[in-house]
XYZ file of C-alpha atoms in Angstrom:
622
model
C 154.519 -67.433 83.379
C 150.863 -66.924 81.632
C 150.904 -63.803 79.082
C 148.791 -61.415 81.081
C 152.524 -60.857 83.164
C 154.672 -60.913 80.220
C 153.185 -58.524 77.815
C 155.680 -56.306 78.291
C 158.554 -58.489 76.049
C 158.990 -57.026 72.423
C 159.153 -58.711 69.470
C 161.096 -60.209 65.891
C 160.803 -61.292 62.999
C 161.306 -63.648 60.488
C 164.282 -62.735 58.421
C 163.470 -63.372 54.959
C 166.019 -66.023 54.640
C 165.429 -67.950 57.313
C 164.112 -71.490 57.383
C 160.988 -73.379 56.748
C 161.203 -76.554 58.591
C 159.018 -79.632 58.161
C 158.279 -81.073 61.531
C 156.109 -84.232 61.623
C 155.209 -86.776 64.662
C 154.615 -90.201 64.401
C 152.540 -91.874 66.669
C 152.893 -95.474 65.852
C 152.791 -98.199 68.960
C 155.538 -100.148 69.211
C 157.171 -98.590 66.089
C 160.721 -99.245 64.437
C 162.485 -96.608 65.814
C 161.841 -97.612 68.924
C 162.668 -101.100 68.683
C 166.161 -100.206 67.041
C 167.538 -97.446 69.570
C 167.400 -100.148 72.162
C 168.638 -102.805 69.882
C 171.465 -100.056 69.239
C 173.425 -100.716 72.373
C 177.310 -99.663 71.786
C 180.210 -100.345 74.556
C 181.739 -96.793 76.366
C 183.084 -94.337 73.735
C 187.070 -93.988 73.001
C 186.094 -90.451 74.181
C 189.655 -89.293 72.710
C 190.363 -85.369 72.741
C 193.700 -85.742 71.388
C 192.175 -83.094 68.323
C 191.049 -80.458 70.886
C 192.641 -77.408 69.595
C 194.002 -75.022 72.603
C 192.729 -72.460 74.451
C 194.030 -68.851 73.208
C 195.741 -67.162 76.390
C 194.828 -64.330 77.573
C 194.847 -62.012 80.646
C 192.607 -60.175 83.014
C 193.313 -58.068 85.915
C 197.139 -59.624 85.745
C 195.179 -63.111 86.008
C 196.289 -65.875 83.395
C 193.232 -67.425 81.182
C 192.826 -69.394 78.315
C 189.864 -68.203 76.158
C 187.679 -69.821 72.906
C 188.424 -68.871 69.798
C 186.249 -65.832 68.164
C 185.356 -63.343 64.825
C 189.111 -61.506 64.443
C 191.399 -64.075 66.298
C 194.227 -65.379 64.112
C 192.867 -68.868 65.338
C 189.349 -68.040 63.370
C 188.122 -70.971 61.154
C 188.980 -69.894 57.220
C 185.768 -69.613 55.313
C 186.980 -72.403 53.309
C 186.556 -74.313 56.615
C 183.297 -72.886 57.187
C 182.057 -74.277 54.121
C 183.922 -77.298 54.411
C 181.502 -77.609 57.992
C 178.373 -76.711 55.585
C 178.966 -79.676 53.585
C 179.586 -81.899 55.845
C 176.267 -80.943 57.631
C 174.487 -81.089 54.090
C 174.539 -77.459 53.920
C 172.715 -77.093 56.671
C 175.198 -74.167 58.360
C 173.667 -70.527 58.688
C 175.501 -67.152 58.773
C 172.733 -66.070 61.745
C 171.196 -62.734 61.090
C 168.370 -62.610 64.074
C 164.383 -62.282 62.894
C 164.073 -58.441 63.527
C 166.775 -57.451 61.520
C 164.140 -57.224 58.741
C 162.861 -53.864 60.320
C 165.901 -52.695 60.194
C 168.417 -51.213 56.920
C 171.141 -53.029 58.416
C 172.730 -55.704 60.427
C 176.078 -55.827 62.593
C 177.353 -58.654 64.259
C 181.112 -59.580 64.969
C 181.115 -61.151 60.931
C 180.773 -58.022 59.687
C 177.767 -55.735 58.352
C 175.413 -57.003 56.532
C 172.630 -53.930 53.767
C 169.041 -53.752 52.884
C 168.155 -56.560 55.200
C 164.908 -54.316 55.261
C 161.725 -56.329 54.576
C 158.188 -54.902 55.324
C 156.399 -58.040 55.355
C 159.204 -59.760 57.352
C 158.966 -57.138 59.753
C 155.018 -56.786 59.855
C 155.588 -60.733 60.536
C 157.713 -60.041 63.779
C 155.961 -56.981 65.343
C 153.029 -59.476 64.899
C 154.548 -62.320 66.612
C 157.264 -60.821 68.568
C 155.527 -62.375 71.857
C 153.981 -66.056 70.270
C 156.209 -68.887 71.816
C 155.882 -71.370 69.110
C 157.049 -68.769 66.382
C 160.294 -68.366 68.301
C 160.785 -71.707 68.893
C 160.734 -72.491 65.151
C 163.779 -69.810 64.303
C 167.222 -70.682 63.978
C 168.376 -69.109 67.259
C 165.411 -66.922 69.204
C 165.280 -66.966 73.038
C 162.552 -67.080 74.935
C 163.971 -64.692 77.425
C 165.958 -62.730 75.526
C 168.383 -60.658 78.525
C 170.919 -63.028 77.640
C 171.826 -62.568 74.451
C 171.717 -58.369 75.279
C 168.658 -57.888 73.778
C 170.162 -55.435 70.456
C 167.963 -56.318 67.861
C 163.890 -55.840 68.299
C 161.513 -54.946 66.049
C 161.412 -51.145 64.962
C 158.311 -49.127 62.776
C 161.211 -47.317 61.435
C 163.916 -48.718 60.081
C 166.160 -45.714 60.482
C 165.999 -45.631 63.792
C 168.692 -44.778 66.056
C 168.969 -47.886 68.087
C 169.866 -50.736 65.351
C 170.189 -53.691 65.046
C 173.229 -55.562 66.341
C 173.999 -59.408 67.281
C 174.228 -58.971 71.145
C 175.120 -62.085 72.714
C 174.567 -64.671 70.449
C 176.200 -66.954 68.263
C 177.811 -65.836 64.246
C 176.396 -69.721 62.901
C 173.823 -71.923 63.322
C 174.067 -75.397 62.512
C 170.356 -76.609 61.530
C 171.352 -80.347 62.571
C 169.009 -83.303 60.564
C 170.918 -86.168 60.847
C 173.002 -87.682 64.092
C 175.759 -86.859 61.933
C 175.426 -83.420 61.863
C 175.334 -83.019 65.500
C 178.516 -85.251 65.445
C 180.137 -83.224 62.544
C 179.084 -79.909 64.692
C 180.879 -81.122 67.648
C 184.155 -82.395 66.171
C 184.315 -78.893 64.539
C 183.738 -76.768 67.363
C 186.504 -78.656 69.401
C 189.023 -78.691 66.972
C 188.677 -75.088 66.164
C 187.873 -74.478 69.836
C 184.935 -72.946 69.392
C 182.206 -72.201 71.537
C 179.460 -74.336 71.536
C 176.131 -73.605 72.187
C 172.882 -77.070 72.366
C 169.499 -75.556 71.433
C 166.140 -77.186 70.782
C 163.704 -74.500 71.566
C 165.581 -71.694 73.124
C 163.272 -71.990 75.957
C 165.974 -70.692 78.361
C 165.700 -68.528 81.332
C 169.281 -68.175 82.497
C 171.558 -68.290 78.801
C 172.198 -71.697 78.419
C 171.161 -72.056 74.812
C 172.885 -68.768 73.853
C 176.836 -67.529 74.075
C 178.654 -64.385 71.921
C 180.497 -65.185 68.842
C 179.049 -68.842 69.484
C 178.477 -71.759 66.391
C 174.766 -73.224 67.590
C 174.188 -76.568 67.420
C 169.826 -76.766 66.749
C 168.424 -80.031 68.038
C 164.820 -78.630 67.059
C 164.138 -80.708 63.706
C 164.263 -84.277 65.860
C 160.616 -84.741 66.077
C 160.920 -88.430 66.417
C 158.224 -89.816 68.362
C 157.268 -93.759 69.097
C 155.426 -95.659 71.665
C 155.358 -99.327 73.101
C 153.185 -101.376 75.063
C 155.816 -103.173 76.844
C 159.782 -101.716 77.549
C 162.090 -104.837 77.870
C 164.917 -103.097 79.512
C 167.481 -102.694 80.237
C 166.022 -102.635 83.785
C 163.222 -104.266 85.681
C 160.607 -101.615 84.644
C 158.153 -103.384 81.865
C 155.077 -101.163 81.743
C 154.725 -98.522 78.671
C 157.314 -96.656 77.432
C 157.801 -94.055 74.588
C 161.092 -92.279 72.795
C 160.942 -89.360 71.695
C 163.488 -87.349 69.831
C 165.336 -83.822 71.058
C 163.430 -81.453 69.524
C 160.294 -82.478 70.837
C 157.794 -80.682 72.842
C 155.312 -80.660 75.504
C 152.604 -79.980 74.141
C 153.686 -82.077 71.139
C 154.123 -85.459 73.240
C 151.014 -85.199 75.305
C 148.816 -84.410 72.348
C 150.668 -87.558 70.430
C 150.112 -89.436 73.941
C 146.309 -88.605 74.433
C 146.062 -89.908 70.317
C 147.090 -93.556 71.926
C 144.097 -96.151 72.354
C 143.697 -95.592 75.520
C 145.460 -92.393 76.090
C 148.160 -92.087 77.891
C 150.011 -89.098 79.298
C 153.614 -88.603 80.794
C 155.752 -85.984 82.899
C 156.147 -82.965 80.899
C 156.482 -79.181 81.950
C 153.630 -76.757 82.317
C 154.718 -74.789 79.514
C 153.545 -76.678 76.595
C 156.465 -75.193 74.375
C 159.399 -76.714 76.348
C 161.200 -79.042 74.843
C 161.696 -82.046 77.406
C 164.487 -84.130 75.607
C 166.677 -80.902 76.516
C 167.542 -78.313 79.351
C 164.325 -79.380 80.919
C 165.297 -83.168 81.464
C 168.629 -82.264 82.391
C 167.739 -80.017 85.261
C 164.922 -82.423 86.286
C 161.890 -81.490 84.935
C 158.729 -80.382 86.978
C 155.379 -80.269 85.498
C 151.489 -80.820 86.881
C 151.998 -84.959 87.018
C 154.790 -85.024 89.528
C 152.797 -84.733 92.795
C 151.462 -87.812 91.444
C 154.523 -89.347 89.112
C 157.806 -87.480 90.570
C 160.226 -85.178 88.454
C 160.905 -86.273 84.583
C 163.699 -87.731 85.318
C 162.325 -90.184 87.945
C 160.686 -91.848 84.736
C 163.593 -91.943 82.315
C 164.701 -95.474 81.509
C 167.132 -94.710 78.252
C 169.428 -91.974 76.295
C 170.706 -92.055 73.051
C 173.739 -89.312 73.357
C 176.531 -87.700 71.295
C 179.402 -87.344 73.421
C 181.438 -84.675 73.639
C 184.085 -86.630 71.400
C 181.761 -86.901 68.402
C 180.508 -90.771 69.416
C 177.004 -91.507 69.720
C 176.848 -93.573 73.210
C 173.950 -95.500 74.690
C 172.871 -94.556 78.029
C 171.135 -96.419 80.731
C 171.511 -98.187 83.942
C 173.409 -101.198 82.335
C 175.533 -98.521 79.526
C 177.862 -96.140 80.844
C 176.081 -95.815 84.121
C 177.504 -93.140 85.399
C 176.204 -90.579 82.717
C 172.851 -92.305 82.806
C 172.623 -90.968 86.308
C 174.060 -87.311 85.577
C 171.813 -86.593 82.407
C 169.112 -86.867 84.852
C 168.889 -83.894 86.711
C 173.068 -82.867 86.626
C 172.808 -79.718 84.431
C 171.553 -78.436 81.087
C 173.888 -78.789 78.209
C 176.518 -80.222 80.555
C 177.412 -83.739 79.792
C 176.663 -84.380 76.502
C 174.279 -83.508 73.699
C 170.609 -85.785 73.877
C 169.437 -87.208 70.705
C 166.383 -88.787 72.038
C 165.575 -90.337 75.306
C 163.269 -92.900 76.184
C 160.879 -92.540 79.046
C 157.430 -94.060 81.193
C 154.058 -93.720 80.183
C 151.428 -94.343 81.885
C 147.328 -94.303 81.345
C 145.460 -90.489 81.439
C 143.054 -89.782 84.087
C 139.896 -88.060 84.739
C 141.155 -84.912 86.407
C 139.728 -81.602 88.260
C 140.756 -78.138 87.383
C 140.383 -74.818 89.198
C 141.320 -71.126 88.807
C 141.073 -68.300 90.916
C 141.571 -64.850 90.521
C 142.043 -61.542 93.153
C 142.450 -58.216 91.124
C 142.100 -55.337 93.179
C 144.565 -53.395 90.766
C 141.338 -50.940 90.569
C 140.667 -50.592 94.471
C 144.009 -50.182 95.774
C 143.168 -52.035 99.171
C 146.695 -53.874 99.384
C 146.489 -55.203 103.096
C 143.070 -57.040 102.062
C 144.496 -58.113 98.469
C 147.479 -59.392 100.342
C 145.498 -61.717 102.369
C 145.004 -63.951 98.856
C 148.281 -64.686 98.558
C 148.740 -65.302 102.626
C 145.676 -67.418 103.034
C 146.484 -69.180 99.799
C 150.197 -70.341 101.156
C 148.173 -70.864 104.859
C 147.076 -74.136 102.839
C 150.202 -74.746 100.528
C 151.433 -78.619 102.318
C 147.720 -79.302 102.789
C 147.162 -79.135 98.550
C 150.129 -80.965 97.699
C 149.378 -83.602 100.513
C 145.722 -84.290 98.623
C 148.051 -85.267 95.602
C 147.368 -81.569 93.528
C 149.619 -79.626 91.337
C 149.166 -75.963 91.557
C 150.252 -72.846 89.357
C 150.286 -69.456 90.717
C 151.431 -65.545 89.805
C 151.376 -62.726 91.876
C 152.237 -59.289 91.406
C 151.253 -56.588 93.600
C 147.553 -56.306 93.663
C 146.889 -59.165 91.597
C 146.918 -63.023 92.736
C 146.236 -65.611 90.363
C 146.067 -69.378 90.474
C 145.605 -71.359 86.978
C 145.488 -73.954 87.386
C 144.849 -75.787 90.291
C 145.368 -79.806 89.309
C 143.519 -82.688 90.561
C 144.421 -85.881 88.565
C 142.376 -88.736 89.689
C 140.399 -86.997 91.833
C 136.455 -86.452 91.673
C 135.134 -83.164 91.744
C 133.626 -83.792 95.821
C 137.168 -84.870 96.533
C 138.785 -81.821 95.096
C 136.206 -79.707 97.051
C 136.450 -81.146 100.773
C 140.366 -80.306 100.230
C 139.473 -76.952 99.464
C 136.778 -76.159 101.524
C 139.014 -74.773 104.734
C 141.151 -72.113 102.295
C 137.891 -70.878 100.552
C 135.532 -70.337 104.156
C 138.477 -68.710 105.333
C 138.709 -65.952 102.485
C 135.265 -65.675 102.478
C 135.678 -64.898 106.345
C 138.527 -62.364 105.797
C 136.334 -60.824 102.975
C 138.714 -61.133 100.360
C 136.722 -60.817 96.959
C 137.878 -63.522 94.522
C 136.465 -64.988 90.750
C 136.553 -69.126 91.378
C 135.857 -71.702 88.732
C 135.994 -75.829 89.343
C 135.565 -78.158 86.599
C 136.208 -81.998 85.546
C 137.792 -83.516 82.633
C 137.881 -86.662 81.175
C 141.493 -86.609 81.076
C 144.197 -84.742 82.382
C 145.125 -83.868 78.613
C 141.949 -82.023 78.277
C 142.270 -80.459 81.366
C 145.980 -79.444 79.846
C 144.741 -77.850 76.904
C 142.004 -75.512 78.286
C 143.443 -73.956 81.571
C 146.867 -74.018 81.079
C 148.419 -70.939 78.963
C 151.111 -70.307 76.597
C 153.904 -67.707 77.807
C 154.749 -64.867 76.070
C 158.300 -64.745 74.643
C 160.936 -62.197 74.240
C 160.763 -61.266 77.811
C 163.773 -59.452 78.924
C 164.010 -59.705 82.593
C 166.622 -61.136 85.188
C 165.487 -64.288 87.149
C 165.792 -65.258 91.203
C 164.262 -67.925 93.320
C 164.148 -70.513 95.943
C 162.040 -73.633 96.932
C 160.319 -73.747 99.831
C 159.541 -77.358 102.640
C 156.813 -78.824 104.145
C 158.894 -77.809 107.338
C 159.127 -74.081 106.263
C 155.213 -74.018 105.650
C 154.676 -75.469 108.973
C 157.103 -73.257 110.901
C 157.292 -69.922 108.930
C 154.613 -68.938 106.226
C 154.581 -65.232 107.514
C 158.471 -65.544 106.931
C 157.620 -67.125 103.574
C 155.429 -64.106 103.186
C 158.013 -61.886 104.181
C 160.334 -63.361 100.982
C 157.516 -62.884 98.451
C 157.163 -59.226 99.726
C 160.489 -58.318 99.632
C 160.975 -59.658 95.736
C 157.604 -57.494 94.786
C 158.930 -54.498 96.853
C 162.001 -54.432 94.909
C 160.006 -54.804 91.206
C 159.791 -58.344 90.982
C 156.722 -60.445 90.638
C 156.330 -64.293 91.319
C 155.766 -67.505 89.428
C 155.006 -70.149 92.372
C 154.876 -74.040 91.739
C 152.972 -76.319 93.987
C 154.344 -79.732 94.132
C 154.613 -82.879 96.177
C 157.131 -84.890 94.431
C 158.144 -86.782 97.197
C 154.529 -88.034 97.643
C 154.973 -90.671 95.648
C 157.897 -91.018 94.536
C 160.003 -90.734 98.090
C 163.732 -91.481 96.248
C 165.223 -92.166 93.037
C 168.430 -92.748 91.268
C 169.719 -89.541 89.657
C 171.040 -86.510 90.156
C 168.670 -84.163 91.358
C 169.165 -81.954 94.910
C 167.767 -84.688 97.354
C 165.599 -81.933 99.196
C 163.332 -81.686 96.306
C 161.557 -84.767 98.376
C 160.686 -82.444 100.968
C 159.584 -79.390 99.259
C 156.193 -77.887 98.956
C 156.518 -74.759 96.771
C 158.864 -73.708 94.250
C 158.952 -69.831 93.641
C 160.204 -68.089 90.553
C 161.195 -64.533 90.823
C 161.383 -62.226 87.767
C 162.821 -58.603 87.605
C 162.201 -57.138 83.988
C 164.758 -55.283 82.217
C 164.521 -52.575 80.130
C 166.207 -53.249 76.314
C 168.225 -50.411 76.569
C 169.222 -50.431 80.374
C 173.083 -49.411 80.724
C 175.108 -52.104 82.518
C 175.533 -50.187 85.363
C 171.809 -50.688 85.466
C 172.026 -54.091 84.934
C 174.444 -54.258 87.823
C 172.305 -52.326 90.099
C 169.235 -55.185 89.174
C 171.769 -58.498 89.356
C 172.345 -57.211 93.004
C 169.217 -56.242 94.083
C 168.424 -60.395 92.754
C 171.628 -61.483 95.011
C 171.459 -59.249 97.564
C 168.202 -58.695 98.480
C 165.034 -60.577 97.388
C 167.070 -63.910 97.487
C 168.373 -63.621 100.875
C 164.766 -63.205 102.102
C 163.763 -65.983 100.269
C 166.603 -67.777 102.286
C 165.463 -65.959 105.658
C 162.399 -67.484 105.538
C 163.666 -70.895 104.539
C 165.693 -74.099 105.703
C 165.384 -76.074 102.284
C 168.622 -74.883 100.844
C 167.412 -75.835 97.789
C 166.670 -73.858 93.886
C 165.905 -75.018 90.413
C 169.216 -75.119 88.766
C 167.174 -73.803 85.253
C 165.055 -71.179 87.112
C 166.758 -69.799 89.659
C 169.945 -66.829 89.477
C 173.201 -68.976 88.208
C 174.786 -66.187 89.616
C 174.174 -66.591 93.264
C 176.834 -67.798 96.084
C 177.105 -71.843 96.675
C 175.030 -72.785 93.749
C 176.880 -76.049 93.995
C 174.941 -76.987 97.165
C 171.561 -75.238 95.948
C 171.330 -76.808 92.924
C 172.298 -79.938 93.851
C 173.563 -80.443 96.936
C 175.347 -84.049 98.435
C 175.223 -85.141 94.385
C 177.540 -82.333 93.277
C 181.341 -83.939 94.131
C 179.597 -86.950 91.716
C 178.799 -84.861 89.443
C 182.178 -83.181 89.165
C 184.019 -86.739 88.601
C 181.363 -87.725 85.893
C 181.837 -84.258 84.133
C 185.717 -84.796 84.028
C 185.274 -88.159 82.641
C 183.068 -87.167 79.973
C 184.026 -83.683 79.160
C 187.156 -83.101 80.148
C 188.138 -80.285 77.588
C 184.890 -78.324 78.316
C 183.660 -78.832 74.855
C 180.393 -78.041 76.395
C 179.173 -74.978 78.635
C 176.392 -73.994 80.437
C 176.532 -71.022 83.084
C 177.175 -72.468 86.817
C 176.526 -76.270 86.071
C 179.398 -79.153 87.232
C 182.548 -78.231 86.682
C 182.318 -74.780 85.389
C 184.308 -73.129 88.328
C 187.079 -72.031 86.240
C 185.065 -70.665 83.469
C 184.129 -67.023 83.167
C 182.544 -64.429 80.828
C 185.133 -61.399 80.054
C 185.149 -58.718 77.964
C 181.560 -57.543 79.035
C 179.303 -60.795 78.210
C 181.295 -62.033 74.901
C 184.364 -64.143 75.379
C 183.964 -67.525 77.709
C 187.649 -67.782 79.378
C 189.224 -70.049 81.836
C 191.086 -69.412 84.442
C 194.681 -70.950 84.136
């Protein structure tokens, strides 16, 4: 999502206690760290939940739950065990207090109220940045998209005002993990205080993964770990180049530390260069502009270094504990267990093409011929990812744009003769349009000038639905017919082009097996207003459910969605996420997390876990 879309997402701030964390990357080839995670092998955990504390009953609608433990429950951690938690994670623990409290005179969350958090610089410093990715990314606990956690604290030029500043949906502490120990330490408490737990690395989450009410945080972000080698020696018959990185790392971060290698080298990352791949990315699969070319992420992970969900740091790969090598990849965001660094292929950059495109008529208000764009554009979807390209599109009503259009490996006269056909044929329908081509020496440098950071803070609700090769051949007006629905009802589109069965026809992990098959992958976004009621929210959720959705489906045989950008909220998202894979999946998760030490909205073997009390307490159903 490029930030011409997203400008509409306010802002924060950072509080004047928050943290100043030294990141660093090292580049080295065939460095240390490297050579001892593999070295580091350790048989299958104990796993032993004897310690997990119980759930605290409850009841809803004369139905019998068990719920985690929260601010005002008799079963609420002492502060002397709070602090005993901050010393055992080097006092690393944080009472939260979100960024944009420092506009405000005062902050309430569930801990209490805390004065004078007022700070004009602070706040000058959030209404600044409110919308800059990599500033969020660097707090404690900021979202990307921030609807999840209720969005109750922005930035305000008065700090008077009537709205406030509350904590919304998000967690009381944040545990600003440094060591594998203090994930560890993090974990053991949160299960024997049965606490919720929430995994984040960047907050770069669509759907609430990385956020929960009343919540202790676990932040991954500070593992910046990064080292290459020439040759992996397994486990596994792959021996080509390899490179581990640790959980807090980014995209951006690893291809610019990739392009640094003599030669360069690049690997499959996300198009957002502010994800962070060792986390909810990896674990959903991971799509970015190499895997027409290269597959999903996963299809070139060879090792994880884990904590479980019983405190034990566990080797993972397709000789150690098997079965969760095969779920981490593509079985579900903060699901299984927590990554500490993974270990994945590299392979050399390549000379690439670019291309953008652009059809604005918001000025001319001709909407049958602007509409053409998009239609004459998806005319030619299977026929770009067949030549091997990667394409990125938005579209909103009266405005159609494509950046970037990737061609890795390809020469500039190759990129051309496949897009000859769609280009006569706008010219032919008259459709006016602003076209650039260009080559780069790399794909990296392609990377860095035409592809866009997002803008964060967006508050919006979030639908979707991938579309085949078959659907394309059978049914682009139907396809059409989807797209216009969405924008009729106030949403507007992030597509992804994407072959990544081209070259990469199977592999050995958990992702929906009709991802092989599909063609184009289309976000839908319906932005929310910061102080919509929820009734209103209601009213939006359905029109996601019940109507744009369902034409996506119309128009569609796939059955497939992304499990991190898609609504977790819709019917069967079992099958849509991952389809055959998902009885699998539940048998892993009840080997591995049995207690539900870990959650994540609508991934394996969540069923019996729900949300009550309007968004804060995470129950389940006895």
């Amino acid at each position: 999502m490029q930030s011409f879309l997203l400008k509409a997402a306010a802002a924060a701030a950072l509080f004047p206690t928050a943290w100043a964390q030294n990141l660093t990357t090292n580049g080295t080839t065939n460095g240390t760290l490297f050579t001892t995670l593999l070295a580091a092998g350790r048989p299958t955990p104990k796993l032993d939940f004897r310690d997990t504390a119980p759930l605290v009953p409850a009841t809803y609608d004369g139905q019998a739950y068990g719920c985690k433990c929260y601010p005002g429950d008799s079963c609420w951690p002492t502060l002397n065990k709070w602090n005993a938690l901050n010393n055992s994670v080097s006092g690393n623990l944080i009472r939260y207090i979100p960024a944009a409290a420092a506009c405000h005179n005062s902050f309430t969350g569930p801990l209490g109220t805390v004065s004078n958090t007022y700070d004009a610089a602070a706040c000058a410093d959030a209404q600044a940045n409110w919308l800059d990715e990599d500033w969020t990314v660097s707090k404690p606990a900021e979202y990307i998209w921030s609807y999840a956690t209720n969005s109750t604290c922005t930035p305000a030029d008065d700090p008077n005002n009537t709205r406030g500043c509350t904590l919304g949906y998000v967690g009381v502490y944040v545990v600003m993990a440094k060591k594998e120990a203090h994930i560890s330490n993090a974990i053991d408490f949160a299960r024997k205080n049965n606490i919720r737990l929430i995994v984040r690395n960047t907050g770069h989450d669509f759907l609430g993964r990385s956020t929960g009410y009343g919540a202790l945080i676990l932040n991954t972000h500070s593992f910046q770990s990064i080292e290459f080698t020439n040759r992996y020696t397994g486990p596994g018959s792959y021996r080509g180049g390899a490179v581990t990185i640790g959980a807090g790392v980014q995209g951006r971060t690893i291809l610019t530390a990739a392009h640094n290698q003599s030669p360069p080298l690049s690997v499959v990352t996300g198009e957002c260069p502010t994800v962070g791949v060792a986390g909810g990315f990896i674990q959903g699969g991971g799509h970015g502009p190499w895997t027409t070319l290269k597959g999903f992420s996963v299809d070139n992970v060879l090792a994880f270094r884990v904590m479980t969900a019983s405190g034990e740091i566990t080797e993972v790969n397709e000789s150690q504990n098997a079965d969760l090598f095969w779920a981490l990849k593509g079985g579900g965001p903060a699901t299984f267990a927590v990554i500490l660094s993974l270990t994945m292929k590299t392979f050399p950059d390549l000379p690439s093409v670019g291309a953008t495109l652009y059809t604005n008529f918001t000025n001319a208000f001709d909407y049958p011929t602007w509409f053409k764009s998009p239609s004459i554009f998806h005319k030619y979807a299977n026929d770009f990812v067949d030549s091997g390209m990667y394409i990125y599109y938005e579209m909103v009503p009266m405005l159609f744009t494509v950046r970037p259009f990737v061609a890795i490996n390809q020469t500039v006269a190759q990129f051309n003769a496949t897009m000859a056909p769609f280009l006569a044929e706008m010219n032919l329908e008259g459709v006016p349009y602003e076209y650039m081509v260009k080559s780069y020496p790399t794909f990296y440098d392609l990377y860095m000038d035409l592809f866009e950071a997002e803008a964060a803070h967006t508050n919006a609700l979030t639908g979707g639905w991938a579309f085949s090769h078959d659907d394309f051949e059978t049914n682009t007006p139907g396809i059409m017919g989807g797209l216009q629905t969405a924008m009729d009802n106030g949403g507007f589109m992030i597509g992804h082009l994407f072959n990544s069965g081209l070259h990469v026809p199977s592999g050995d992990n958990a992702l929906h097996p009709g991802w092989r098959n599909i063609t184009d992958f289309v976000i839908s976004a319906f932005l929310v207003s910061d102080d919509a009621t929820i009734a209103e929210k209601d009213a939006l959720n359905s029109v996601v459910k019940n109507v744009a959705d369902p034409a996506f489906r119309a128009a569609s045989t796939s059955g497939v969605t992304y499990v991190n950008e898609a609504d977790p909220l819709q019917d069967n998202w079992q099958s849509h996420f991952w389809g055959s894979n998902y009885p699998r999946l539940l048998t892993t998760r009840a080997k591995w997390d049995p207690k539900g030490i870990f959650y994540a909205v609508s991934t394996p073997g969540t069923e019996a876990w729900e949300i009550k009390d309007y968004g804060t307490r995470l129950c389940k159903k006895l």
